[in-house]
Coordinates of C-alpha atoms in Angstrom, one line a residue:
Chain A
M1 CA 0.0 0.0 0.0
A2 CA 1.0 3.6 -0.5
S3 CA 3.0 5.5 2.0
K4 CA 0.9 7.6 4.4
N5 CA 2.8 10.7 3.3
L6 CA 1.6 10.6 -0.3
L7 CA -1.1 12.8 -1.7
F8 CA -3.5 11.7 -4.4
T9 CA -5.6 12.9 -7.4
K10 CA -8.9 11.6 -8.5
D11 CA -7.1 10.6 -11.7
H12 CA -5.0 8.2 -9.7
E13 CA -1.7 10.0 -9.7
W14 CA 0.3 10.1 -6.4
V15 CA 2.6 12.9 -5.4
E16 CA 5.3 13.0 -2.7
I17 CA 6.4 16.4 -1.6
N18 CA 9.9 17.0 -0.3
G19 CA 10.7 20.6 0.3
D20 CA 10.1 22.4 -3.0
T21 CA 10.3 19.1 -5.1
A22 CA 7.4 16.9 -5.8
T23 CA 7.7 13.3 -7.2
V24 CA 4.8 12.0 -9.3
G25 CA 3.7 8.5 -10.2
I26 CA 0.5 6.5 -10.7
T27 CA -1.2 4.5 -8.0
D28 CA -1.3 0.8 -7.6
Y29 CA -5.0 0.9 -8.5
A30 CA -4.1 2.6 -11.8
Q31 CA -1.3 0.3 -12.8
H32 CA -3.4 -2.7 -12.0
S33 CA -6.3 -1.6 -14.1
L34 CA -4.0 -0.6 -17.0
G35 CA -2.5 -4.0 -17.2
E36 CA 1.0 -4.7 -18.5
I37 CA 2.6 -1.3 -19.2
T38 CA 4.8 -1.5 -22.3
F39 CA 5.6 2.2 -22.9
V40 CA 6.0 5.3 -20.9
E41 CA 6.2 8.7 -22.5
L42 CA 8.2 11.1 -20.2
P43 CA 7.9 14.9 -20.1
A44 CA 10.8 17.1 -21.3
V45 CA 13.0 18.3 -18.4
S46 CA 12.3 22.0 -17.6
K47 CA 8.8 21.9 -19.1
Q48 CA 6.4 24.2 -17.2
L49 CA 3.2 22.5 -16.1
N50 CA 0.0 23.8 -14.6
V51 CA -2.3 21.7 -12.4
H52 CA -3.9 19.1 -14.7
D53 CA -1.7 19.7 -17.7
V54 CA -0.9 16.5 -19.6
A55 CA 2.6 15.6 -18.3
A56 CA 3.3 12.1 -19.4
A57 CA 1.5 9.0 -20.9
V58 CA 1.6 5.3 -20.2
E59 CA 0.4 2.7 -22.6
S60 CA -0.4 -1.0 -22.2
S61 CA -1.4 -3.3 -25.0
K62 CA -5.1 -2.5 -24.4
A63 CA -5.1 1.1 -23.1
A64 CA -3.4 4.4 -23.3
S65 CA -3.6 6.9 -20.5
D66 CA -2.4 10.5 -20.1
I67 CA -0.9 11.4 -16.8
Y68 CA -1.8 14.8 -15.5
S69 CA 0.4 17.0 -13.4
P70 CA -1.0 17.1 -9.8
L71 CA 0.7 20.4 -9.1
K72 CA 2.0 23.5 -10.8
G73 CA 5.8 23.5 -11.4
Q74 CA 8.7 22.9 -13.6
V75 CA 9.9 19.4 -14.6
S76 CA 13.3 18.9 -12.9
E77 CA 13.9 15.2 -13.4
V78 CA 12.4 12.2 -15.2
N79 CA 12.7 8.5 -14.6
D80 CA 14.7 7.6 -17.7
E81 CA 14.8 3.9 -16.6
L82 CA 11.2 3.6 -17.6
S83 CA 12.1 4.1 -21.3
A84 CA 13.6 0.6 -21.3
K85 CA 11.8 -0.8 -18.3
P86 CA 8.2 0.5 -18.4
E87 CA 7.2 -2.6 -16.4
L88 CA 8.6 -0.9 -13.3
V89 CA 5.4 1.0 -13.1
N90 CA 3.6 -2.3 -12.6
Q91 CA 6.1 -3.8 -10.3
D92 CA 6.9 -1.0 -8.0
C93 CA 4.6 2.0 -8.8
Y94 CA 5.4 3.9 -5.5
M95 CA 9.1 3.6 -5.6
A96 CA 11.2 2.5 -8.7
G97 CA 8.2 3.3 -10.9
W98 CA 8.1 7.0 -10.2
I99 CA 7.6 9.0 -13.4
F100 CA 8.8 12.6 -13.0
K101 CA 9.8 15.3 -10.5
L102 CA 8.6 18.9 -10.3
K103 CA 10.1 22.0 -8.8
T104 CA 7.0 23.4 -7.2
G105 CA 8.0 26.1 -4.8
A106 CA 5.5 26.4 -2.0
A107 CA 2.9 24.0 -3.4
D108 CA -0.8 24.5 -3.0
T109 CA -2.1 21.0 -2.2
K110 CA -5.7 21.8 -1.2
H111 CA -7.1 19.9 -4.2
L112 CA -5.3 16.7 -3.4
M113 CA -6.4 13.8 -1.1
N114 CA -4.4 12.1 1.6
A115 CA -4.0 8.3 1.8
S116 CA -7.2 7.7 3.8
Q117 CA -9.3 10.0 1.7
Y118 CA -8.0 8.3 -1.4
E119 CA -8.9 4.9 0.1
E120 CA -12.4 6.2 0.7
Y121 CA -12.5 7.6 -2.8
L122 CA -11.6 4.2 -4.3
K123 CA -14.6 2.6 -2.6
T124 CA -16.9 5.0 -4.4
I125 CA -15.8 4.3 -7.9
Chain B
M1 CA -4.6 9.9 -15.5
A2 CA -7.4 9.1 -17.8
K3 CA -7.7 6.0 -19.8
K4 CA -8.5 6.6 -23.4
G5 CA -8.0 3.4 -25.3
G6 CA -10.1 0.5 -24.5
Y7 CA -10.4 -3.2 -25.3
G8 CA -11.2 -3.6 -29.0
I9 CA -14.3 -1.6 -29.8
I10 CA -15.2 -0.7 -26.3
E11 CA -13.9 2.1 -24.1
Y12 CA -13.5 1.3 -20.5
K13 CA -12.9 3.8 -17.8
I14 CA -10.2 3.2 -15.3
G15 CA -11.5 1.8 -12.1
A16 CA -15.0 1.6 -13.2
G17 CA -14.9 -2.1 -12.4
L18 CA -18.1 -3.6 -11.0
K19 CA -19.8 -0.3 -11.0
F20 CA -20.8 -1.1 -14.5
L21 CA -23.1 -3.8 -13.1
Q22 CA -25.3 -1.1 -11.8
M23 CA -26.0 -0.1 -15.3
A24 CA -29.2 -1.6 -16.4
D25 CA -28.0 -2.8 -19.7
V26 CA -24.9 -4.7 -18.6
K27 CA -25.6 -8.4 -18.2
K28 CA -23.8 -11.1 -16.3
T29 CA -22.9 -14.3 -18.2
V30 CA -23.7 -17.7 -16.6
L31 CA -20.0 -17.8 -15.6
F32 CA -19.9 -14.4 -14.0
D33 CA -19.5 -15.6 -10.4
R34 CA -16.4 -17.5 -11.4
H35 CA -14.9 -14.5 -13.1
A36 CA -15.6 -12.3 -10.1
A37 CA -13.8 -14.9 -7.9
L38 CA -10.9 -15.4 -10.2
A39 CA -10.2 -11.8 -11.4
G40 CA -9.7 -8.7 -9.4
K41 CA -12.2 -5.9 -9.8
A42 CA -10.3 -3.9 -12.3
Q43 CA -10.1 -6.6 -15.0
L44 CA -13.8 -7.0 -15.5
V45 CA -15.2 -4.8 -18.2
P46 CA -18.4 -4.4 -20.0
F47 CA -18.2 -5.8 -23.6
A48 CA -21.1 -5.9 -26.0
G49 CA -23.5 -5.5 -23.1
W50 CA -21.9 -8.2 -21.0
M51 CA -19.6 -7.9 -18.0
M52 CA -16.6 -9.9 -19.1
P53 CA -13.1 -10.6 -17.8
L54 CA -10.4 -8.6 -19.7
W55 CA -7.8 -10.8 -18.2
Y56 CA -7.3 -13.0 -15.1
K57 CA -3.6 -13.0 -14.6
S58 CA -2.2 -11.0 -17.6
I59 CA -3.0 -10.9 -21.3
S60 CA 0.6 -12.0 -22.2
A61 CA 0.5 -15.0 -19.8
E62 CA -2.9 -16.1 -21.1
H63 CA -1.8 -15.6 -24.7
E64 CA 1.3 -17.7 -24.1
A65 CA -0.7 -20.5 -22.4
V66 CA -2.9 -21.0 -25.5
R67 CA 0.2 -21.2 -27.7
K68 CA 2.0 -23.6 -25.3
T69 CA -0.8 -25.6 -23.5
A70 CA -4.4 -24.4 -23.7
G71 CA -6.7 -21.7 -22.5
L72 CA -10.4 -21.7 -21.5
F73 CA -12.6 -18.8 -22.7
D74 CA -16.1 -17.7 -21.6
C75 CA -17.9 -17.2 -24.9
T76 CA -21.3 -17.7 -23.3
H77 CA -22.2 -14.1 -24.3
M78 CA -22.1 -15.0 -28.0
A79 CA -25.4 -15.3 -29.9
V80 CA -26.5 -18.9 -30.4
L81 CA -29.6 -19.4 -32.5
K82 CA -31.4 -22.5 -33.4
I83 CA -32.9 -22.7 -36.9
T84 CA -35.2 -25.6 -37.4
G85 CA -37.9 -26.9 -39.7
K86 CA -38.1 -28.5 -43.1
N87 CA -37.0 -25.3 -44.8
A88 CA -34.2 -24.4 -42.3
A89 CA -31.5 -25.2 -44.8
D90 CA -33.2 -23.1 -47.5
F91 CA -33.6 -20.3 -45.1
L92 CA -30.0 -20.3 -44.1
N93 CA -28.9 -20.4 -47.7
I94 CA -30.9 -17.3 -48.3
L95 CA -29.7 -15.6 -45.2
T96 CA -26.0 -16.5 -45.4
T97 CA -23.3 -16.4 -48.1
N98 CA -21.7 -19.8 -47.8
D99 CA -23.3 -22.9 -49.3
V100 CA -25.4 -24.6 -46.6
S101 CA -26.2 -27.5 -49.0
R102 CA -22.6 -28.6 -48.6
L103 CA -23.1 -29.1 -44.8
K104 CA -23.9 -32.5 -43.4
P105 CA -24.8 -33.4 -39.9
G106 CA -21.7 -32.9 -37.8
K107 CA -20.2 -30.2 -40.0
A108 CA -20.0 -26.5 -39.6
Q109 CA -19.1 -23.6 -41.9
Y110 CA -17.9 -20.0 -41.6
S111 CA -20.3 -17.6 -43.3
Y112 CA -21.6 -14.0 -43.6
I113 CA -25.0 -12.4 -43.2
L114 CA -25.3 -9.5 -45.6
N115 CA -27.9 -6.8 -46.0
S116 CA -29.5 -6.0 -49.4
A117 CA -26.6 -3.6 -50.2
G118 CA -24.1 -6.4 -49.8
D119 CA -22.7 -5.0 -46.6
I120 CA -21.9 -7.3 -43.7
I121 CA -24.4 -7.5 -40.9
D122 CA -22.2 -10.1 -39.1
D123 CA -19.9 -13.0 -39.7
C124 CA -21.1 -16.3 -38.2
F125 CA -20.7 -20.0 -38.0
V126 CA -23.4 -22.4 -39.1
Y127 CA -23.5 -25.8 -37.5
C128 CA -25.6 -28.6 -39.0
I129 CA -27.0 -30.7 -36.2
S130 CA -29.3 -32.7 -38.5
D131 CA -30.9 -32.0 -41.9
N132 CA -33.6 -29.9 -40.4
D133 CA -31.7 -28.6 -37.4
F134 CA -29.0 -25.9 -37.4
M135 CA -27.2 -23.8 -34.9
L136 CA -26.0 -20.3 -35.9
V137 CA -23.4 -18.6 -33.8
A138 CA -22.9 -14.9 -34.2
N139 CA -21.1 -12.0 -32.4
A140 CA -22.5 -10.9 -29.1
A141 CA -22.2 -7.3 -30.2
N142 CA -24.5 -8.0 -33.2
E143 CA -27.0 -10.3 -31.6
Q144 CA -30.0 -8.0 -31.6
K145 CA -29.1 -6.8 -35.1
V146 CA -28.9 -10.4 -36.4
K147 CA -32.2 -11.3 -34.7
D148 CA -33.9 -8.3 -36.1
W149 CA -32.5 -9.0 -39.6
I150 CA -33.7 -12.6 -39.5
G151 CA -37.2 -11.2 -38.7
T152 CA -37.0 -8.8 -41.6
V153 CA -35.9 -11.5 -44.0
R154 CA -38.6 -13.8 -42.9
S155 CA -41.4 -11.2 -43.1
E156 CA -40.3 -9.1 -46.1
H157 CA -37.7 -10.9 -48.2
I158 CA -39.3 -14.3 -48.4
Q159 CA -42.8 -14.3 -49.6
C160 CA -44.2 -17.6 -48.8
D161 CA -47.3 -19.5 -47.6
D162 CA -47.8 -21.7 -44.5
S163 CA -46.1 -24.7 -46.1
W164 CA -42.7 -22.9 -45.6
Q165 CA -41.4 -24.1 -42.2
V166 CA -38.7 -22.3 -40.4
D167 CA -38.5 -21.8 -36.6
V168 CA -35.9 -19.6 -35.0
A169 CA -35.1 -19.9 -31.2
D170 CA -32.6 -18.3 -29.0
L171 CA -30.5 -21.2 -27.7
K172 CA -29.2 -19.1 -24.8
D173 CA -32.7 -19.3 -23.3
E174 CA -32.0 -21.6 -20.4
S175 CA -35.7 -22.6 -20.2
L176 CA -35.1 -24.6 -23.4
P177 CA -34.1 -28.2 -22.7
D178 CA -31.6 -28.1 -25.6
A179 CA -30.3 -24.6 -24.8
R180 CA -26.6 -24.0 -25.7
V181 CA -24.0 -21.5 -24.8
D182 CA -20.4 -21.4 -26.1
I183 CA -17.2 -22.1 -24.0
A184 CA -14.0 -22.3 -26.0
L185 CA -11.0 -24.5 -25.1
Q186 CA -8.1 -23.6 -27.4
G187 CA -4.6 -25.0 -27.7
H188 CA -2.6 -28.2 -27.9
A189 CA -3.6 -29.5 -24.5
S190 CA -7.3 -29.2 -25.2
A191 CA -7.6 -32.6 -26.9
Q192 CA -6.1 -34.5 -24.0
C193 CA -8.2 -32.6 -21.5
L194 CA -11.5 -33.3 -23.3
K195 CA -10.6 -36.9 -23.9
S196 CA -10.1 -37.4 -20.2
I197 CA -13.5 -35.8 -19.4
F198 CA -15.7 -37.2 -22.2
N199 CA -13.8 -40.3 -23.1
V200 CA -14.2 -39.5 -26.8
E201 CA -11.7 -39.7 -29.7
I202 CA -11.3 -36.1 -30.8
E203 CA -7.7 -36.0 -32.0
G204 CA -8.8 -36.9 -35.5
L205 CA -11.7 -34.4 -35.5
K206 CA -11.2 -32.2 -38.5
F207 CA -11.6 -28.5 -38.4
S208 CA -15.2 -27.4 -38.7
T209 CA -16.6 -30.7 -37.7
F210 CA -18.2 -31.7 -34.4
I211 CA -19.4 -34.6 -32.2
Q212 CA -21.4 -34.9 -29.1
G213 CA -20.1 -36.0 -25.7
E214 CA -21.5 -36.6 -22.3
A215 CA -19.9 -36.7 -18.9
E216 CA -21.4 -36.5 -15.4
G217 CA -24.7 -35.8 -17.0
V218 CA -23.4 -32.9 -19.0
N219 CA -24.2 -33.1 -22.7
V220 CA -21.8 -31.1 -24.9
I221 CA -21.4 -30.4 -28.6
I222 CA -17.6 -30.6 -29.1
A223 CA -16.8 -28.6 -32.2
A224 CA -13.3 -28.3 -33.8
T225 CA -13.7 -24.5 -34.3
G226 CA -12.2 -21.5 -32.7
Y227 CA -10.9 -18.0 -32.9
T228 CA -7.3 -18.2 -31.8
G229 CA -5.4 -19.8 -34.7
A230 CA -4.6 -22.8 -32.6
K231 CA -4.4 -26.0 -34.7
V232 CA -6.0 -27.9 -31.8
A233 CA -9.0 -25.9 -30.8
F234 CA -12.6 -26.6 -29.6
E235 CA -15.8 -24.8 -28.9
L236 CA -18.0 -26.5 -26.5
F237 CA -21.8 -25.9 -26.6
V238 CA -23.5 -26.8 -23.4
H239 CA -26.7 -26.0 -21.6
P240 CA -26.3 -22.7 -19.7
N241 CA -27.3 -24.4 -16.5
R242 CA -24.4 -26.8 -16.9
A243 CA -21.8 -24.3 -18.2
G244 CA -20.4 -23.6 -14.8
Q245 CA -20.0 -27.3 -14.1
L246 CA -18.2 -27.8 -17.4
W247 CA -16.0 -24.8 -16.8
D248 CA -15.0 -26.1 -13.3
L249 CA -14.4 -29.6 -14.7
I250 CA -12.1 -28.4 -17.4
L251 CA -10.1 -26.2 -15.1
E252 CA -9.8 -29.1 -12.6
K253 CA -8.8 -31.7 -15.2
G254 CA -6.7 -29.2 -17.1
K255 CA -4.7 -27.9 -14.2
A256 CA -2.0 -30.5 -14.6
L257 CA -1.9 -29.8 -18.3
G258 CA -1.3 -26.1 -17.8
I259 CA -4.8 -25.0 -18.9
V260 CA -5.7 -21.6 -17.6
P261 CA -8.8 -19.4 -17.9
C262 CA -8.3 -16.5 -20.5
G263 CA -10.0 -13.2 -20.8
L264 CA -11.0 -11.0 -23.7
G265 CA -7.6 -9.4 -24.0
A266 CA -5.9 -12.7 -24.9
R267 CA -8.8 -13.7 -27.1
D268 CA -8.2 -10.5 -29.1
S269 CA -4.4 -10.8 -29.2
L270 CA -4.6 -14.4 -30.3
R271 CA -7.0 -13.8 -33.1
I272 CA -4.9 -10.8 -34.3
E273 CA -1.7 -12.9 -34.2
A274 CA -3.5 -15.6 -36.2
G275 CA -4.8 -13.0 -38.7
L276 CA -8.5 -13.6 -38.0
P277 CA -10.9 -10.7 -38.6
L278 CA -13.2 -9.1 -36.0
Y279 CA -16.5 -7.5 -37.1
G280 CA -16.1 -3.7 -36.9
H281 CA -12.3 -3.9 -37.4
E282 CA -11.3 -6.1 -40.3
L283 CA -14.9 -6.7 -41.5
A284 CA -17.4 -3.8 -42.1
G285 CA -16.4 -1.0 -39.7
D286 CA -15.2 2.5 -40.7
F287 CA -13.9 1.3 -44.1
N288 CA -16.8 -1.0 -44.8
I289 CA -14.4 -3.9 -45.5
S290 CA -15.9 -6.7 -47.6
P291 CA -15.3 -10.5 -47.1
F292 CA -13.1 -10.3 -50.2
Q293 CA -10.9 -7.6 -48.8
A294 CA -10.6 -9.5 -45.6
G295 CA -9.4 -12.7 -47.4
Y296 CA -12.6 -14.6 -47.0
G297 CA -14.0 -14.5 -50.5
W298 CA -14.2 -18.3 -50.3
A299 CA -17.0 -18.0 -47.8
V300 CA -19.1 -16.0 -50.3
K301 CA -20.5 -18.6 -52.7
L302 CA -21.6 -16.4 -55.6
Q303 CA -22.3 -19.5 -57.7
K304 CA -24.6 -21.3 -55.3
E305 CA -27.8 -21.6 -57.2
N306 CA -29.7 -24.9 -56.7
F307 CA -29.5 -25.1 -53.0
T308 CA -33.0 -26.1 -52.2
P309 CA -33.4 -29.7 -51.0
T310 CA -37.1 -29.1 -50.9
P311 CA -39.4 -27.7 -53.7
I312 CA -39.8 -24.0 -53.7
P313 CA -43.4 -23.2 -52.8
T314 CA -45.1 -21.8 -55.9
D315 CA -45.9 -18.5 -54.4
R316 CA -42.5 -18.0 -52.7
T317 CA -39.9 -15.7 -53.9
I318 CA -36.9 -14.0 -52.5
L319 CA -36.5 -10.3 -52.9
E320 CA -33.1 -8.8 -53.1
S321 CA -34.5 -5.5 -51.7
P322 CA -38.1 -5.6 -50.6
E323 CA -38.2 -1.8 -50.2
K324 CA -37.3 -1.1 -53.8
D325 CA -39.2 -4.1 -55.3
S326 CA -42.4 -3.6 -53.4
S327 CA -44.3 -2.4 -56.4
A328 CA -43.0 -5.3 -58.4
Q329 CA -43.7 -7.9 -55.7
S330 CA -46.9 -9.3 -57.0
S331 CA -45.5 -9.8 -60.5
I332 CA -42.4 -11.5 -59.1
K333 CA -44.5 -13.6 -56.9
S334 CA -46.6 -14.8 -59.7
Q335 CA -43.5 -15.8 -61.6
S336 CA -42.3 -17.7 -58.6
K337 CA -38.9 -16.6 -59.5
L338 CA -35.8 -16.9 -57.3
V339 CA -34.4 -13.3 -57.5
C340 CA -31.2 -14.0 -55.7
G341 CA -29.1 -16.9 -54.4
F342 CA -28.7 -15.1 -51.1
I343 CA -29.5 -11.7 -49.8
G344 CA -27.0 -9.1 -50.8
K345 CA -25.6 -11.3 -53.6
K346 CA -26.0 -8.9 -56.5
A347 CA -24.4 -6.1 -54.5
V348 CA -21.6 -8.1 -53.0
A349 CA -20.7 -9.7 -56.4
K350 CA -19.7 -6.2 -57.5
K351 CA -17.3 -6.0 -54.6
A352 CA -15.7 -9.3 -55.4
A353 CA -13.2 -7.9 -57.9
D354 CA -13.5 -4.2 -57.3
F355 CA -11.3 -3.2 -54.4
D356 CA -7.8 -1.7 -54.2
T357 CA -7.1 -2.1 -50.5
E358 CA -7.1 -5.4 -48.5
V359 CA -6.4 -6.7 -45.1
A360 CA -2.8 -7.5 -44.4
R361 CA -0.9 -8.9 -41.4
L362 CA 2.2 -6.9 -40.4
K363 CA 4.9 -7.6 -37.8
F364 CA 6.8 -5.0 -35.8
S365 CA 9.1 -5.0 -32.8
G366 CA 7.1 -5.1 -29.6
E367 CA 9.8 -5.0 -27.0
K368 CA 9.3 -3.1 -23.8
G369 CA 9.7 0.6 -24.4
V370 CA 8.3 0.5 -27.9
R371 CA 5.1 2.5 -28.2
P372 CA 2.2 0.2 -29.1
I373 CA 0.7 0.7 -32.5
R374 CA -2.9 1.7 -32.4
Q375 CA -6.0 1.6 -34.5
L376 CA -5.9 4.1 -37.4
D377 CA -2.1 4.7 -37.1
G378 CA -0.8 5.2 -40.7
I379 CA 0.9 2.4 -42.6
L380 CA 3.7 3.7 -44.8
N381 CA 5.7 2.4 -47.7
T382 CA 9.5 2.8 -47.7
D383 CA 9.1 6.3 -49.4
G384 CA 7.0 7.4 -46.4
R385 CA 3.8 7.4 -48.4
C386 CA 0.7 6.4 -46.5
I387 CA -0.6 3.2 -48.0
G388 CA -3.2 2.3 -45.4
Y389 CA -4.4 2.1 -41.8
C390 CA -4.0 -0.1 -38.7
L391 CA -7.3 -1.9 -38.0
S392 CA -6.2 -3.9 -34.9
S393 CA -3.0 -4.5 -33.1
A394 CA -1.7 -6.8 -30.4
A395 CA 1.4 -7.8 -28.5
A396 CA 2.6 -11.4 -29.2
G397 CA 5.8 -12.2 -27.3
D398 CA 8.3 -9.5 -28.2
K399 CA 6.5 -8.6 -31.4
Q400 CA 3.6 -6.5 -32.3
I401 CA 1.2 -7.9 -34.9
V402 CA -0.9 -5.5 -36.8
L403 CA -3.9 -6.2 -39.0
A404 CA -4.1 -3.3 -41.5
L405 CA -6.1 -2.2 -44.5
I406 CA -3.4 -1.5 -47.1
K407 CA -3.2 -0.9 -50.8
K408 CA -3.2 -4.5 -52.2
E409 CA 0.0 -4.1 -54.3
Y410 CA 1.9 -4.0 -51.0
N411 CA 0.3 -7.1 -49.5
T412 CA 3.3 -9.4 -50.2
A413 CA 5.1 -11.2 -47.3
G414 CA 8.5 -9.6 -46.8
K415 CA 7.6 -6.1 -47.9
I416 CA 9.0 -3.5 -45.6
V417 CA 6.5 -1.1 -44.2
G418 CA 6.5 1.6 -41.5
V419 CA 4.0 3.0 -39.0
Y420 CA 3.2 6.6 -38.3
Y421 CA 1.8 7.0 -34.8
L422 CA -1.2 9.3 -34.7
A423 CA -1.3 12.0 -32.0
R424 CA -2.5 10.5 -28.7
N425 CA -2.8 13.7 -26.7
A426 CA -2.8 17.4 -26.8
G427 CA 1.0 17.5 -26.4
H428 CA 1.5 15.4 -29.5
I429 CA -0.7 17.7 -31.5
Q430 CA 1.3 20.7 -30.3
Q431 CA 4.4 19.0 -31.6
G432 CA 2.8 18.8 -35.0
R433 CA 1.7 15.2 -34.9
K434 CA -1.4 14.5 -37.0
E435 CA -4.7 13.2 -35.5
R436 CA -5.7 11.5 -38.7
V437 CA -3.9 10.4 -41.9
I438 CA -5.2 9.4 -45.3
I439 CA -3.7 7.2 -48.0
G440 CA -1.3 9.3 -50.1
D441 CA 0.0 11.5 -47.2
L442 CA 3.8 11.8 -47.1
L443 CA 5.0 11.1 -43.5
T444 CA 8.0 9.9 -41.6
A445 CA 7.8 6.4 -40.1
D446 CA 8.2 6.0 -36.4
I447 CA 8.8 2.3 -36.5
D448 CA 9.6 -0.2 -39.3
G449 CA 8.4 -3.7 -39.8
Q450 CA 7.2 -6.0 -42.6
V451 CA 4.3 -7.7 -44.2
V452 CA 3.9 -11.3 -43.2
E453 CA 1.7 -14.1 -44.4
R454 CA -2.0 -13.2 -44.1
F455 CA -2.7 -16.1 -41.7
E456 CA -0.7 -18.1 -39.2
K457 CA -1.5 -21.4 -37.5
F458 CA -0.1 -22.4 -34.2

């Protein structure tokens, strides 16, 4: 299960905030329903993103999904390992399967859910 | 994130899971409880009005199982109709394109149901149980359309008196004592499994033939048919009340043989790998693809003429298009003239030679990290000229297999072709990627591959 420190979107992205940097990935629920992920499209480093901008994309044989930025910020790092090993998103979505990092400054996180809120949210969908 | 693509012709929303069951029009198959127990929430999706498993373990594992051992598929959502009566064969010969008079009890044939314009209403299999008793199996997605069309054909196309006897029943109706639903067991290990259950010799069973078996009070039609390209492949037609028992029995006996349950995902990837067409993709669909373009001209018997084993009633005739011919009906009637061999014949005959694109099977790298090819992505020649479109695609091992509609001069095994990925999101469009391409466009290939043989058996 996800770390208690993560925040979540209704679109099943997770975000972990450390100082002014936010790490973003997709939740276990999302990777599970996508199936075997065979391709991850990463954002360009230094790209400016607003909340809910399309930041990345993941594709499995039966589905393609856009990944939206949970926060406003500038892409500071991407997980290059996913280019050759997209299956890391399935295998370890909260750790090795992270997708990109954002420089956010003081992030406004009011629109995000905490772990227990996300758990409750999953029960409603 | 937001899931855009879906399985085949359906779109499924991420995490929608069992919530679809609250939708009034989504039905459960007789095996639903087993799927719910075997698969997690997320892998069940609505397909053609039915809640179906997309996969149990993973699409690739189930695909591989069918190629190496065998896989079990819930096809109980498929339409199974019973056509009986002394004119059943006549009726099916009018309704379908293949030659029903060539069928004998225990034989089945692939066929098409066309409308008056020669367009495909559905592809189907016709099984001859006895001279006056047939089973027609059609796509779940087209069930209502096929039923409605049969009604139209009976009431409007065939003008006849009471001596003409055809009865049509829905064999999925579990109140019928001889009701039947379809469960498919596909792959090399199938024969041994069925032999151990039914104690019947089925290894010599030729493709498109069938026998009946019985075990533990379960009567089953065992047909050597299927939709996976497996050389050893069976469809089992069983009473819906017994389907669960048969499903459990196969999984129990098949466990040691490596037989696993398979979802719609593997069903699709296996049929794509084999080159088999799916209605809406390689048949009919956006490009109104004819059986001839799909490589199935042999199932359209333009020459079948004297198919009636019983005399044609004097006042019966078959109208190619009742709407147009309504004023002429009485005169045609009085001449007792057979207007057409089968409905849609005149129109489809024109399509037989007149096409410049056809369905081809293409192979590309499918290693991890290669973007999957999708429906409507452009197929390019080595000059970068668009020569066609992806219709279906699937992962098969470390390859991607694409069924595409391409200009027929390129449909030769070994020809090098490329793919242009269409824009998948707003970012791609901003980068100048096209959302739609048409034949003739000059583009740059994103990935190269080649044309392979139209079909492959495994």
